[in-house]
CSV table of C-alpha atoms in Angstrom, one decimal:
chain,number,residue,atom,x,y,z
A,1,MET,CA,-14.8,27.3,12.9
A,2,ASN,CA,-17.6,25.3,14.4
A,3,THR,CA,-16.8,22.0,16.8
A,4,ALA,CA,-20.5,20.9,17.1
A,5,ARG,CA,-19.5,19.3,12.8
A,6,PRO,CA,-20.7,16.0,13.3
A,7,SER,CA,-18.3,13.0,13.9
A,8,ARG,CA,-16.8,10.2,11.3
A,9,SER,CA,-16.0,8.3,15.1
A,10,ALA,CA,-19.3,7.9,16.7
A,11,GLN,CA,-19.5,4.2,16.1
A,12,VAL,CA,-15.7,3.2,15.8
A,13,SER,CA,-14.8,0.1,17.6
A,14,THR,CA,-11.4,1.1,20.6
A,15,VAL,CA,-9.0,-1.4,18.6
A,16,ARG,CA,-9.3,0.6,15.1
A,17,ARG,CA,-9.6,3.7,17.3
A,18,ARG,CA,-5.6,3.2,19.0
A,19,ALA,CA,-4.4,1.5,16.2
A,20,VAL,CA,-5.0,4.6,14.1
A,21,ILE,CA,-4.2,7.2,16.4
A,22,ASP,CA,-0.7,5.1,17.9
A,23,ALA,CA,0.2,5.4,14.4
A,24,LEU,CA,-0.3,9.1,13.9
A,25,ARG,CA,1.1,9.5,17.5
A,26,ARG,CA,4.2,7.8,16.1
A,27,GLY,CA,4.7,10.1,12.2
A,28,ALA,CA,3.4,6.5,10.4
A,29,VAL,CA,1.0,6.2,8.2
A,30,PRO,CA,-1.7,3.7,9.7
A,31,GLU,CA,-1.7,0.0,8.2
A,32,SER,CA,-5.5,0.0,8.5
A,33,GLY,CA,-8.6,2.2,9.5
A,34,LEU,CA,-7.7,4.8,6.3
A,35,ASP,CA,-11.4,5.6,6.2
A,36,LEU,CA,-12.0,7.5,9.5
A,37,LEU,CA,-9.2,10.5,8.2
A,38,ALA,CA,-9.7,10.5,4.6
A,39,THR,CA,-10.7,13.5,2.9
A,40,GLY,CA,-10.8,14.8,0.2
A,41,LEU,CA,-11.0,11.5,-1.8
A,42,ASP,CA,-14.4,11.4,-1.7
A,43,ARG,CA,-14.2,12.5,-5.8
A,44,PHE,CA,-12.0,9.0,-6.3
A,45,GLU,CA,-14.6,7.0,-5.1
A,46,SER,CA,-17.0,6.5,-7.8
A,47,ALA,CA,-14.3,5.3,-10.6
A,48,LEU,CA,-12.2,3.7,-8.3
A,49,ASP,CA,-14.7,1.2,-6.9
A,50,ALA,CA,-16.0,0.5,-10.5
A,51,GLU,CA,-12.1,-0.6,-12.1
A,52,LEU,CA,-12.4,-2.4,-8.6
A,53,ASP,CA,-15.4,-4.3,-9.2
A,54,VAL,CA,-13.9,-5.1,-13.3
A,55,VAL,CA,-11.2,-6.2,-11.8
A,56,ALA,CA,-13.9,-8.7,-9.6
A,57,SER,CA,-14.9,-10.1,-13.0
A,58,GLY,CA,-11.8,-11.0,-14.2
A,59,ALA,CA,-10.6,-7.6,-16.1
A,60,SER,CA,-7.2,-6.5,-14.7
A,61,VAL,CA,-6.3,-2.4,-14.2
A,62,PHE,CA,-3.1,0.1,-14.1
A,63,LYS,CA,-3.7,3.1,-11.9
A,64,ALA,CA,-0.2,5.8,-11.5
A,65,VAL,CA,-0.5,7.9,-8.9
A,66,ARG,CA,1.1,11.5,-9.0
A,67,GLY,CA,1.5,13.9,-6.2
A,68,GLU,CA,4.9,15.5,-4.3
A,69,TYR,CA,6.0,14.9,-1.4
A,70,GLY,CA,3.1,15.4,1.7
A,71,SER,CA,0.7,15.0,-0.6
A,72,GLY,CA,0.3,12.0,0.8
A,73,LYS,CA,0.6,8.8,-2.2
A,74,THR,CA,0.9,6.3,0.6
A,75,PHE,CA,-2.3,7.6,2.4
A,76,PHE,CA,-4.4,7.6,-0.8
A,77,THR,CA,-3.1,3.8,-1.7
A,78,ARG,CA,-3.8,2.2,1.4
A,79,TRP,CA,-6.8,3.7,1.2
A,80,LEU,CA,-7.5,1.8,-1.9
A,81,GLY,CA,-6.5,-1.6,-0.3
A,82,GLU,CA,-8.9,-0.7,2.3
A,83,ARG,CA,-11.7,-0.3,0.1
A,84,ALA,CA,-10.2,-3.2,-2.2
A,85,LYS,CA,-9.8,-6.2,1.0
A,86,ARG,CA,-14.0,-4.7,1.5
A,87,ARG,CA,-14.2,-6.9,-1.4
A,88,ASN,CA,-12.4,-9.8,-0.3
A,89,PHE,CA,-9.2,-8.8,-2.2
A,90,ALA,CA,-5.7,-9.8,-1.2
A,91,THR,CA,-3.1,-7.0,-1.2
A,92,ALA,CA,1.0,-6.0,-1.3
A,93,GLU,CA,2.7,-3.0,-0.9
A,94,ILE,CA,6.1,-3.1,-2.2
A,95,GLN,CA,8.8,-0.8,-1.6
A,96,VAL,CA,10.9,0.5,-4.5
A,97,SER,CA,14.6,0.9,-3.9
A,98,GLU,CA,17.7,0.6,-6.1
A,99,THR,CA,19.1,-1.9,-3.5
A,100,GLU,CA,16.3,-3.6,-1.8
A,101,THR,CA,13.7,-3.8,-4.3
A,102,PRO,CA,15.2,-2.8,-7.5
A,103,LEU,CA,12.4,-2.9,-10.3
A,104,HIS,CA,13.4,-4.4,-13.4
A,105,ARG,CA,14.6,-6.9,-11.3
A,106,LEU,CA,11.5,-8.8,-11.5
A,107,GLU,CA,12.0,-12.2,-9.4
A,108,THR,CA,13.0,-9.9,-6.4
A,109,VAL,CA,9.8,-7.7,-6.9
A,110,TYR,CA,6.8,-11.0,-6.8
A,111,ARG,CA,9.2,-12.3,-3.8
A,112,ARG,CA,8.4,-8.7,-2.2
A,113,LEU,CA,4.9,-9.2,-3.2
A,114,THR,CA,4.2,-12.8,-1.9
A,115,GLU,CA,6.4,-11.2,1.3
A,116,ARG,CA,3.7,-8.5,1.9
A,117,LEU,CA,1.2,-10.3,0.6
A,118,THR,CA,-2.1,-9.8,3.2
A,119,THR,CA,-5.6,-10.4,3.4
A,120,ALA,CA,-8.5,-9.4,5.5
A,121,SER,CA,-8.0,-12.7,7.9
A,122,PHE,CA,-4.5,-12.8,7.4
A,123,PRO,CA,-1.7,-10.6,7.9
A,124,PRO,CA,1.7,-10.9,5.6
A,125,SER,CA,3.3,-13.0,4.8
A,126,ALA,CA,-0.6,-14.5,3.6
A,127,LEU,CA,1.0,-16.8,1.1
A,128,ARG,CA,0.7,-20.0,2.7
A,129,PRO,CA,-3.5,-19.3,4.3
A,130,VAL,CA,-3.7,-18.9,0.9
A,131,VAL,CA,-2.3,-22.2,-1.1
A,132,ASP,CA,-4.2,-24.0,2.1
A,133,ALA,CA,-7.6,-22.3,1.1
A,134,TRP,CA,-7.0,-23.3,-2.1
A,135,PHE,CA,-6.0,-26.7,-1.5
A,136,TYR,CA,-9.0,-26.4,0.6
A,137,ALA,CA,-11.5,-25.3,-2.4
A,138,LEU,CA,-10.1,-27.9,-4.1
A,139,GLU,CA,-11.4,-30.8,-2.1
A,140,GLU,CA,-14.2,-29.9,-1.8
A,141,ASP,CA,-15.0,-29.1,-5.7
A,142,ALA,CA,-13.8,-32.5,-5.9
A,143,LEU,CA,-16.4,-34.0,-3.0
A,144,ALA,CA,-19.3,-31.9,-4.4
A,145,ALA,CA,-18.4,-33.0,-8.2
A,146,GLY,CA,-19.2,-37.0,-6.0
A,147,ALA,CA,-15.6,-37.8,-5.8
A,148,GLY,CA,-15.3,-40.4,-2.3
A,149,GLU,CA,-12.3,-40.2,0.4
A,150,ASP,CA,-10.1,-42.5,-1.6
A,151,GLU,CA,-10.8,-40.5,-5.1
A,152,LEU,CA,-10.0,-38.0,-3.6
A,153,PRO,CA,-5.9,-37.2,-4.1
A,154,ALA,CA,-6.7,-37.7,-7.4
A,155,GLU,CA,-9.6,-35.5,-8.2
A,156,VAL,CA,-7.6,-32.9,-6.3
A,157,GLU,CA,-4.8,-33.6,-8.6
A,158,LYS,CA,-6.9,-33.3,-12.2
A,159,LEU,CA,-8.4,-29.9,-10.8
A,160,LEU,CA,-5.2,-28.9,-10.4
A,161,THR,CA,-4.4,-29.2,-13.7
A,162,ALA,CA,-7.0,-28.4,-15.3
A,163,ARG,CA,-7.8,-24.6,-13.1
A,164,LEU,CA,-3.4,-24.2,-14.1
A,165,ILE,CA,-3.0,-25.3,-17.4
A,166,GLU,CA,-3.1,-21.5,-18.7
A,167,VAL,CA,0.2,-20.7,-16.4
A,168,SER,CA,1.8,-23.6,-16.9
A,169,ARG,CA,2.6,-22.9,-19.9
A,170,HIS,CA,4.6,-20.0,-19.0
A,171,ALA,CA,5.4,-21.3,-15.8
A,172,PRO,CA,5.3,-25.5,-15.6
A,173,SER,CA,7.5,-25.3,-12.1
A,174,PHE,CA,4.5,-22.7,-10.4
A,175,ALA,CA,2.1,-26.3,-10.7
A,176,THR,CA,4.9,-28.7,-9.6
A,177,ALA,CA,6.3,-26.5,-6.4
A,178,LEU,CA,2.5,-26.8,-5.6
A,179,ARG,CA,2.5,-30.7,-6.3
A,180,GLY,CA,4.9,-30.6,-4.4
A,181,TYR,CA,3.6,-28.5,-1.0
A,182,ARG,CA,0.5,-30.6,-0.7
A,183,SER,CA,3.2,-34.3,-1.3
A,184,ALA,CA,5.0,-33.0,1.7
A,185,LEU,CA,2.0,-32.2,4.1
A,186,ALA,CA,0.6,-35.6,3.1
A,187,ALA,CA,3.9,-37.3,4.2
A,188,GLY,CA,4.1,-35.2,7.3
A,189,ASP,CA,7.3,-33.1,6.8
A,190,GLU,CA,6.8,-29.7,7.8
A,191,THR,CA,10.7,-28.8,7.1
A,192,ILE,CA,10.0,-29.6,3.4
A,193,ALA,CA,6.3,-28.5,2.7
A,194,ALA,CA,7.5,-25.3,4.4
A,195,ALA,CA,11.1,-24.8,2.2
A,196,VAL,CA,9.1,-25.7,-1.1
A,197,LEU,CA,6.5,-23.1,-0.3
A,198,ALA,CA,9.6,-20.2,-0.1
A,199,TRP,CA,10.4,-21.1,-3.5
A,200,LEU,CA,7.2,-21.0,-4.4
A,201,GLY,CA,7.5,-17.1,-3.0
A,202,GLY,CA,10.6,-16.9,-5.0
A,203,GLN,CA,13.2,-16.7,-1.9
A,204,PRO,CA,16.3,-17.7,-3.3
A,205,HIS,CA,18.9,-20.5,-2.1
A,206,VAL,CA,15.9,-22.8,-0.5
A,207,ALA,CA,17.2,-25.8,0.4
A,208,ALA,CA,18.7,-29.1,-3.0
A,209,ALA,CA,16.7,-31.6,-0.7
A,210,ALA,CA,13.5,-29.3,-0.8
A,211,ARG,CA,13.5,-29.0,-4.2
A,212,ARG,CA,14.6,-32.2,-5.4
A,213,PHE,CA,11.4,-33.4,-3.5
A,214,ALA,CA,9.3,-31.1,-5.0
A,215,GLY,CA,11.5,-31.9,-8.3
A,216,VAL,CA,11.9,-28.2,-9.3
A,217,ARG,CA,15.3,-27.1,-9.9
A,218,GLY,CA,17.4,-23.3,-9.2
A,219,ASP,CA,15.8,-20.1,-8.4
A,220,LEU,CA,13.3,-18.0,-9.4
A,221,ASP,CA,14.1,-15.5,-12.5
A,222,HIS,CA,13.1,-12.4,-13.7
A,223,PHE,CA,10.9,-14.4,-17.2
A,224,GLY,CA,9.7,-16.7,-14.2
A,225,ALA,CA,8.3,-13.8,-12.3
A,226,LEU,CA,5.8,-12.5,-14.7
A,227,GLY,CA,4.5,-16.5,-14.8
A,228,PHE,CA,3.9,-17.3,-11.1
A,229,LEU,CA,2.7,-14.1,-10.6
A,230,GLN,CA,-0.2,-15.8,-13.3
A,231,GLY,CA,-0.3,-18.4,-11.2
A,232,LEU,CA,-0.9,-16.5,-7.5
A,233,LEU,CA,-3.4,-14.6,-9.6
A,234,THR,CA,-5.5,-18.3,-10.5
A,235,VAL,CA,-4.8,-19.4,-6.7
A,236,LEU,CA,-6.4,-16.2,-5.1
A,237,ARG,CA,-9.1,-16.6,-7.1
A,238,ASP,CA,-9.9,-20.0,-6.5
A,239,GLY,CA,-9.6,-19.6,-3.0
A,240,GLY,CA,-12.3,-17.1,-3.0
A,241,HIS,CA,-10.5,-13.7,-3.0
A,242,PRO,CA,-11.5,-12.4,-6.9
A,243,GLY,CA,-8.8,-9.6,-7.3
A,244,LEU,CA,-5.0,-8.4,-6.7
A,245,LEU,CA,-4.5,-5.0,-5.5
A,246,VAL,CA,-0.3,-4.8,-5.8
A,247,VAL,CA,1.0,-1.1,-4.9
A,248,LEU,CA,4.5,-0.1,-5.9
A,249,ASP,CA,5.6,2.5,-3.9
A,250,GLU,CA,8.6,5.6,-4.3
A,251,VAL,CA,9.0,4.4,-8.0
A,252,GLU,CA,10.9,7.9,-8.3
A,253,THR,CA,13.8,6.3,-6.5
A,254,LEU,CA,14.7,5.0,-10.1
A,255,GLN,CA,15.9,8.7,-11.1
A,256,ARG,CA,19.0,8.0,-8.8
A,257,VAL,CA,19.9,5.4,-9.9
A,258,ARG,CA,23.3,3.9,-12.5
A,259,SER,CA,21.7,5.1,-15.9
A,260,ASP,CA,21.9,1.3,-17.4
A,261,ALA,CA,19.6,0.2,-14.2
A,262,ARG,CA,16.8,2.9,-14.7
A,263,ASP,CA,16.1,2.2,-18.2
A,264,LYS,CA,16.4,-1.0,-17.0
A,265,ALA,CA,13.6,-0.3,-14.1
A,266,LEU,CA,12.0,1.6,-16.7
A,267,ASN,CA,11.4,-0.8,-19.7
A,268,ALA,CA,10.2,-3.4,-17.2
A,269,LEU,CA,7.9,-1.2,-16.0
A,270,ARG,CA,6.7,-0.5,-19.5
A,271,GLN,CA,6.2,-4.5,-20.8
A,272,LEU,CA,4.4,-4.6,-16.5
A,273,ILE,CA,1.9,-2.1,-18.2
A,274,ASP,CA,1.7,-4.0,-21.4
A,275,GLU,CA,0.6,-7.2,-19.5
A,276,VAL,CA,-1.6,-5.8,-18.2
A,277,HIS,CA,-3.1,-4.3,-21.0
A,278,SER,CA,-2.9,-7.7,-22.5
A,279,GLY,CA,-5.3,-9.5,-20.1
A,280,ARG,CA,-2.3,-11.7,-19.0
A,281,PHE,CA,-2.9,-10.8,-15.4
A,282,PRO,CA,-7.4,-11.3,-14.7
A,283,GLY,CA,-7.9,-9.8,-11.4
A,284,LEU,CA,-4.8,-7.9,-11.3
A,285,TYR,CA,-4.8,-4.3,-9.9
A,286,LEU,CA,-1.8,-3.0,-10.2
A,287,VAL,CA,-0.6,1.0,-8.7
A,288,ILE,CA,1.7,2.7,-8.4
A,289,THR,CA,3.1,6.0,-7.2
A,290,GLY,CA,5.7,8.8,-7.5
A,291,THR,CA,5.7,12.5,-7.8
A,292,PRO,CA,5.4,15.1,-11.1
A,293,THR,CA,9.5,15.2,-11.7
A,294,PHE,CA,9.4,10.9,-12.5
A,295,TYR,CA,6.7,11.3,-14.7
A,296,ASP,CA,7.5,14.7,-16.5
A,297,GLY,CA,11.1,14.5,-16.1
A,298,GLN,CA,14.5,13.5,-18.6
A,299,GLN,CA,15.4,11.4,-15.9
A,300,GLY,CA,11.8,9.3,-15.7
A,301,VAL,CA,9.3,7.6,-17.6
A,302,GLN,CA,9.4,10.7,-20.4
A,303,ARG,CA,13.4,8.9,-20.9
A,304,LEU,CA,11.5,5.4,-22.4
A,305,THR,CA,8.7,7.1,-25.2
A,306,PRO,CA,6.7,3.9,-25.0
A,307,LEU,CA,6.7,4.3,-21.2
A,308,ALA,CA,6.2,8.0,-21.7
A,309,GLN,CA,3.0,7.8,-24.1
A,310,ARG,CA,1.1,4.8,-22.0
A,311,LEU,CA,1.1,7.1,-19.4
A,312,ALA,CA,0.3,10.2,-21.3
A,313,THR,CA,-2.3,12.1,-18.7
A,314,ASP,CA,-3.8,15.6,-20.0
A,315,PHE,CA,-3.2,18.1,-16.3
A,316,THR,CA,-3.5,20.9,-18.0
A,317,THR,CA,-7.2,21.9,-17.1
A,318,ASP,CA,-8.5,22.6,-13.7
A,319,PRO,CA,-7.5,20.4,-11.1
A,320,ARG,CA,-11.9,20.1,-10.4
A,321,PHE,CA,-12.1,19.0,-13.6
A,322,ASP,CA,-9.2,15.7,-13.3
A,323,ASN,CA,-10.9,12.6,-15.0
A,324,PRO,CA,-10.5,10.0,-11.9
A,325,ARG,CA,-10.9,7.0,-14.9
A,326,ALA,CA,-7.4,8.5,-16.3
A,327,VAL,CA,-4.2,6.7,-16.0
A,328,GLN,CA,-2.9,9.0,-14.5
A,329,LEU,CA,-4.0,10.1,-11.3
A,330,ARG,CA,-3.1,13.5,-9.4
A,331,LEU,CA,-3.8,14.1,-5.8
A,332,PRO,CA,-3.3,18.0,-5.1
A,333,GLY,CA,-2.3,17.3,-1.9
A,334,PHE,CA,-2.8,19.7,1.7
A,335,THR,CA,-4.2,23.1,2.1
A,336,MET,CA,-3.8,25.0,5.1
A,337,GLU,CA,-7.9,24.4,5.1
A,338,SER,CA,-7.9,20.2,4.8
A,339,LEU,CA,-4.8,20.5,7.1
A,340,VAL,CA,-6.6,22.3,9.8
A,341,ASP,CA,-9.7,19.7,9.1
A,342,LEU,CA,-7.8,16.4,8.9
A,343,GLY,CA,-6.7,18.1,12.5
A,344,VAL,CA,-10.2,18.4,13.9
A,345,THR,CA,-11.1,15.2,12.6
A,346,VAL,CA,-8.5,13.7,14.9
A,347,ARG,CA,-8.6,15.9,17.6
A,348,ASP,CA,-12.4,13.9,17.5
A,349,LEU,CA,-11.5,10.8,16.8
A,350,TYR,CA,-9.2,10.9,20.0
A,351,VAL,CA,-12.0,12.0,21.7
A,352,ASP,CA,-14.5,9.9,21.7
A,353,GLY,CA,-12.0,7.4,23.4
A,354,ALA,CA,-10.6,9.8,25.8
A,355,ASP,CA,-10.4,9.9,29.9
A,356,ALA,CA,-11.4,13.4,29.8
A,357,PRO,CA,-13.1,14.6,26.4
A,358,ASP,CA,-14.8,17.6,27.6
A,359,ARG,CA,-11.1,19.3,28.6
A,360,ILE,CA,-9.9,18.1,25.3
A,361,LYS,CA,-12.7,20.1,23.0
A,362,ASP,CA,-12.2,22.8,25.2
A,363,LEU,CA,-9.0,22.9,25.5
A,364,ALA,CA,-7.4,21.7,21.5
A,365,ASP,CA,-10.7,23.7,20.0
A,366,ASP,CA,-10.5,24.4,16.5
A,367,ALA,CA,-8.7,27.9,17.0
A,368,TYR,CA,-6.2,26.2,18.9
A,369,ILE,CA,-5.7,22.8,15.4
A,370,ALA,CA,-5.2,25.9,12.9
A,371,ASP,CA,-2.2,27.7,14.9
A,372,LEU,CA,-0.8,24.9,15.7
A,373,ALA,CA,-0.8,23.8,12.2
A,374,ARG,CA,0.1,26.8,11.0
A,375,ALA,CA,2.9,27.1,13.1
A,376,VAL,CA,4.0,23.4,11.8
A,377,GLY,CA,3.8,24.5,8.1
A,378,GLY,CA,6.2,27.9,9.5
A,379,ALA,CA,8.7,25.5,10.9
A,380,LEU,CA,8.7,23.4,7.3
A,381,GLY,CA,9.5,27.1,5.4
A,382,GLY,CA,6.2,26.7,4.8
A,383,LYS,CA,5.0,24.5,2.8
A,384,VAL,CA,2.2,22.5,3.0
A,385,GLY,CA,2.4,19.8,1.9
A,386,VAL,CA,5.3,18.3,4.3
A,387,VAL,CA,3.3,19.4,7.0
A,388,PRO,CA,1.2,16.6,7.6
A,389,ARG,CA,3.2,13.8,9.0
A,390,LEU,CA,4.8,16.2,11.6
A,391,PHE,CA,2.6,17.7,12.4
A,392,LEU,CA,-0.3,15.3,12.8
A,393,LYS,CA,2.5,14.0,15.2
A,394,LYS,CA,2.4,17.0,17.3
A,395,LEU,CA,-0.6,16.7,17.6
A,396,VAL,CA,-1.2,13.7,19.6
A,397,GLY,CA,2.2,12.8,20.8
A,398,ASP,CA,2.6,16.5,22.4
A,399,VAL,CA,-0.8,18.1,22.8
A,400,LEU,CA,-4.3,15.5,22.8
A,401,ASP,CA,-1.6,13.8,24.6
A,402,ARG,CA,-0.9,16.0,27.3
A,403,VAL,CA,-4.5,17.8,28.0
A,404,ASP,CA,-6.0,14.0,28.1
A,405,GLN,CA,-4.2,12.9,31.3
A,406,PHE,CA,-2.5,16.1,32.6
A,407,GLU,CA,-5.9,18.4,34.5
A,408,ASP,CA,-3.3,21.9,35.0
A,409,PHE,CA,-2.1,21.2,31.1
A,410,ASP,CA,-2.5,24.2,29.1
A,411,PRO,CA,-1.1,23.6,25.6
A,412,ARG,CA,-1.7,27.3,24.6
A,413,GLN,CA,0.8,28.1,28.2
A,414,HIS,CA,2.3,25.5,29.0
A,415,TYR,CA,3.6,23.5,24.9
A,416,THR,CA,5.9,25.5,23.0
A,417,LEU,CA,6.6,23.7,19.4
A,418,THR,CA,9.8,22.4,18.7
A,419,VAL,CA,10.8,20.3,15.6
A,420,HIS,CA,13.9,19.0,15.9
A,421,SER,CA,16.1,18.2,13.0
A,422,SER,CA,16.2,14.6,14.2
A,423,GLU,CA,12.5,14.0,13.4
A,424,LEU,CA,12.7,14.8,10.4
A,425,THR,CA,12.8,12.8,6.9
A,426,ASP,CA,16.0,14.6,4.4
A,427,THR,CA,12.6,16.2,2.3
A,428,GLU,CA,11.4,17.9,5.3
A,429,ARG,CA,15.4,18.5,6.9
A,430,ASN,CA,15.9,20.1,3.4
A,431,LEU,CA,12.6,22.6,3.8
A,432,ALA,CA,13.3,23.3,7.1
A,433,ALA,CA,14.3,26.8,7.9
A,434,SER,CA,17.1,25.5,10.0
A,435,ALA,CA,18.4,22.4,10.7
A,436,ASP,CA,18.9,23.2,14.6
A,437,ASP,CA,16.1,23.3,16.8
A,438,ILE,CA,12.8,25.1,15.9
A,439,HIS,CA,11.3,27.4,18.7
A,440,LEU,CA,8.4,29.0,18.5
A,441,ASP,CA,5.1,30.0,20.7
A,442,LEU,CA,1.6,29.1,20.5
């Protein structure tokens, strides 16, 4: 292998590089900087960028991502999220689960969305900055239209009503809560303002005094959640965010819930897809991720015929000819070659910020990285698809860090790959050769 390949990390800031390396050291998918690691995703770029542009113009898009464990579904969606943020989209990544976020309870999905809402400028939860930016935009529009200082509150109220007229047909309490939030701020009551905003974000059990102040009742329900999502999209758009990317991750967990809950969840997913395609949610890019078993098996999508029809995609041809514009995208997963290429990319990224870059390039050369990749693959039953997370964790934490810090450390002489069952996920553990410690000489 050639170690003289051009580095994508030459102009990377120290902060971005450290964030990516620290995440890999923990065995996690980085929250940002994924463009530095992306391998094999260029085939999707053109189609996805075109869809993001369509969403930014006021349309809506639904996409289903399929891939086996370890194929990079979480990486892919966060990479897509970074591309969306470059267009000033807001994003939200939601983990679907039976106990924390059941898909058939859309009010809970909406609440998780607002909790995980983020923008290029604000981390989760960005709900308050988004709402404050919207009111600021309304004030600017009112002033630009000639409103004086005394007339400003009334003119802002008119603009609020006009902008949310469509939303108010389905969820009038959304606009009511926004008025209550603004009134609480004007009165200098931060406690009430925060409580009203929490209610607007779908939080249950908000103090009765705050609800009375805002003129709203009860908690958000399943049907009101769709109206609130519609309202949030309006607030985002008017506040300078042309779109919202929402990722529902690990939807395959629906296969493990009770049959009645599973049927409700599948129907809720079908409803969401239909609402997206109907144009109710301008500016929404909705993505779900799941395994092939979820899409093709009788305990998943195929259990609900209308949903199966909406997600039907032909994958009988050579993967090289998969259509990235289709409703489903297939992630082919890692081969040993692409895994090694990723390892070399990470090594080069690490080198650019290392104390001993020459020593790292010499001792952790491409040939060693290939040997390490094969060894980790062997430790996990030869299943390359489940290797990437653990491989990168070992490469950064066990090899590169040590070479960088210790002058006499040679990974070929002083490092023996050890995989403990405690550092494996359930899936990795099931595929490993043994639940006990595994030692392999490199």
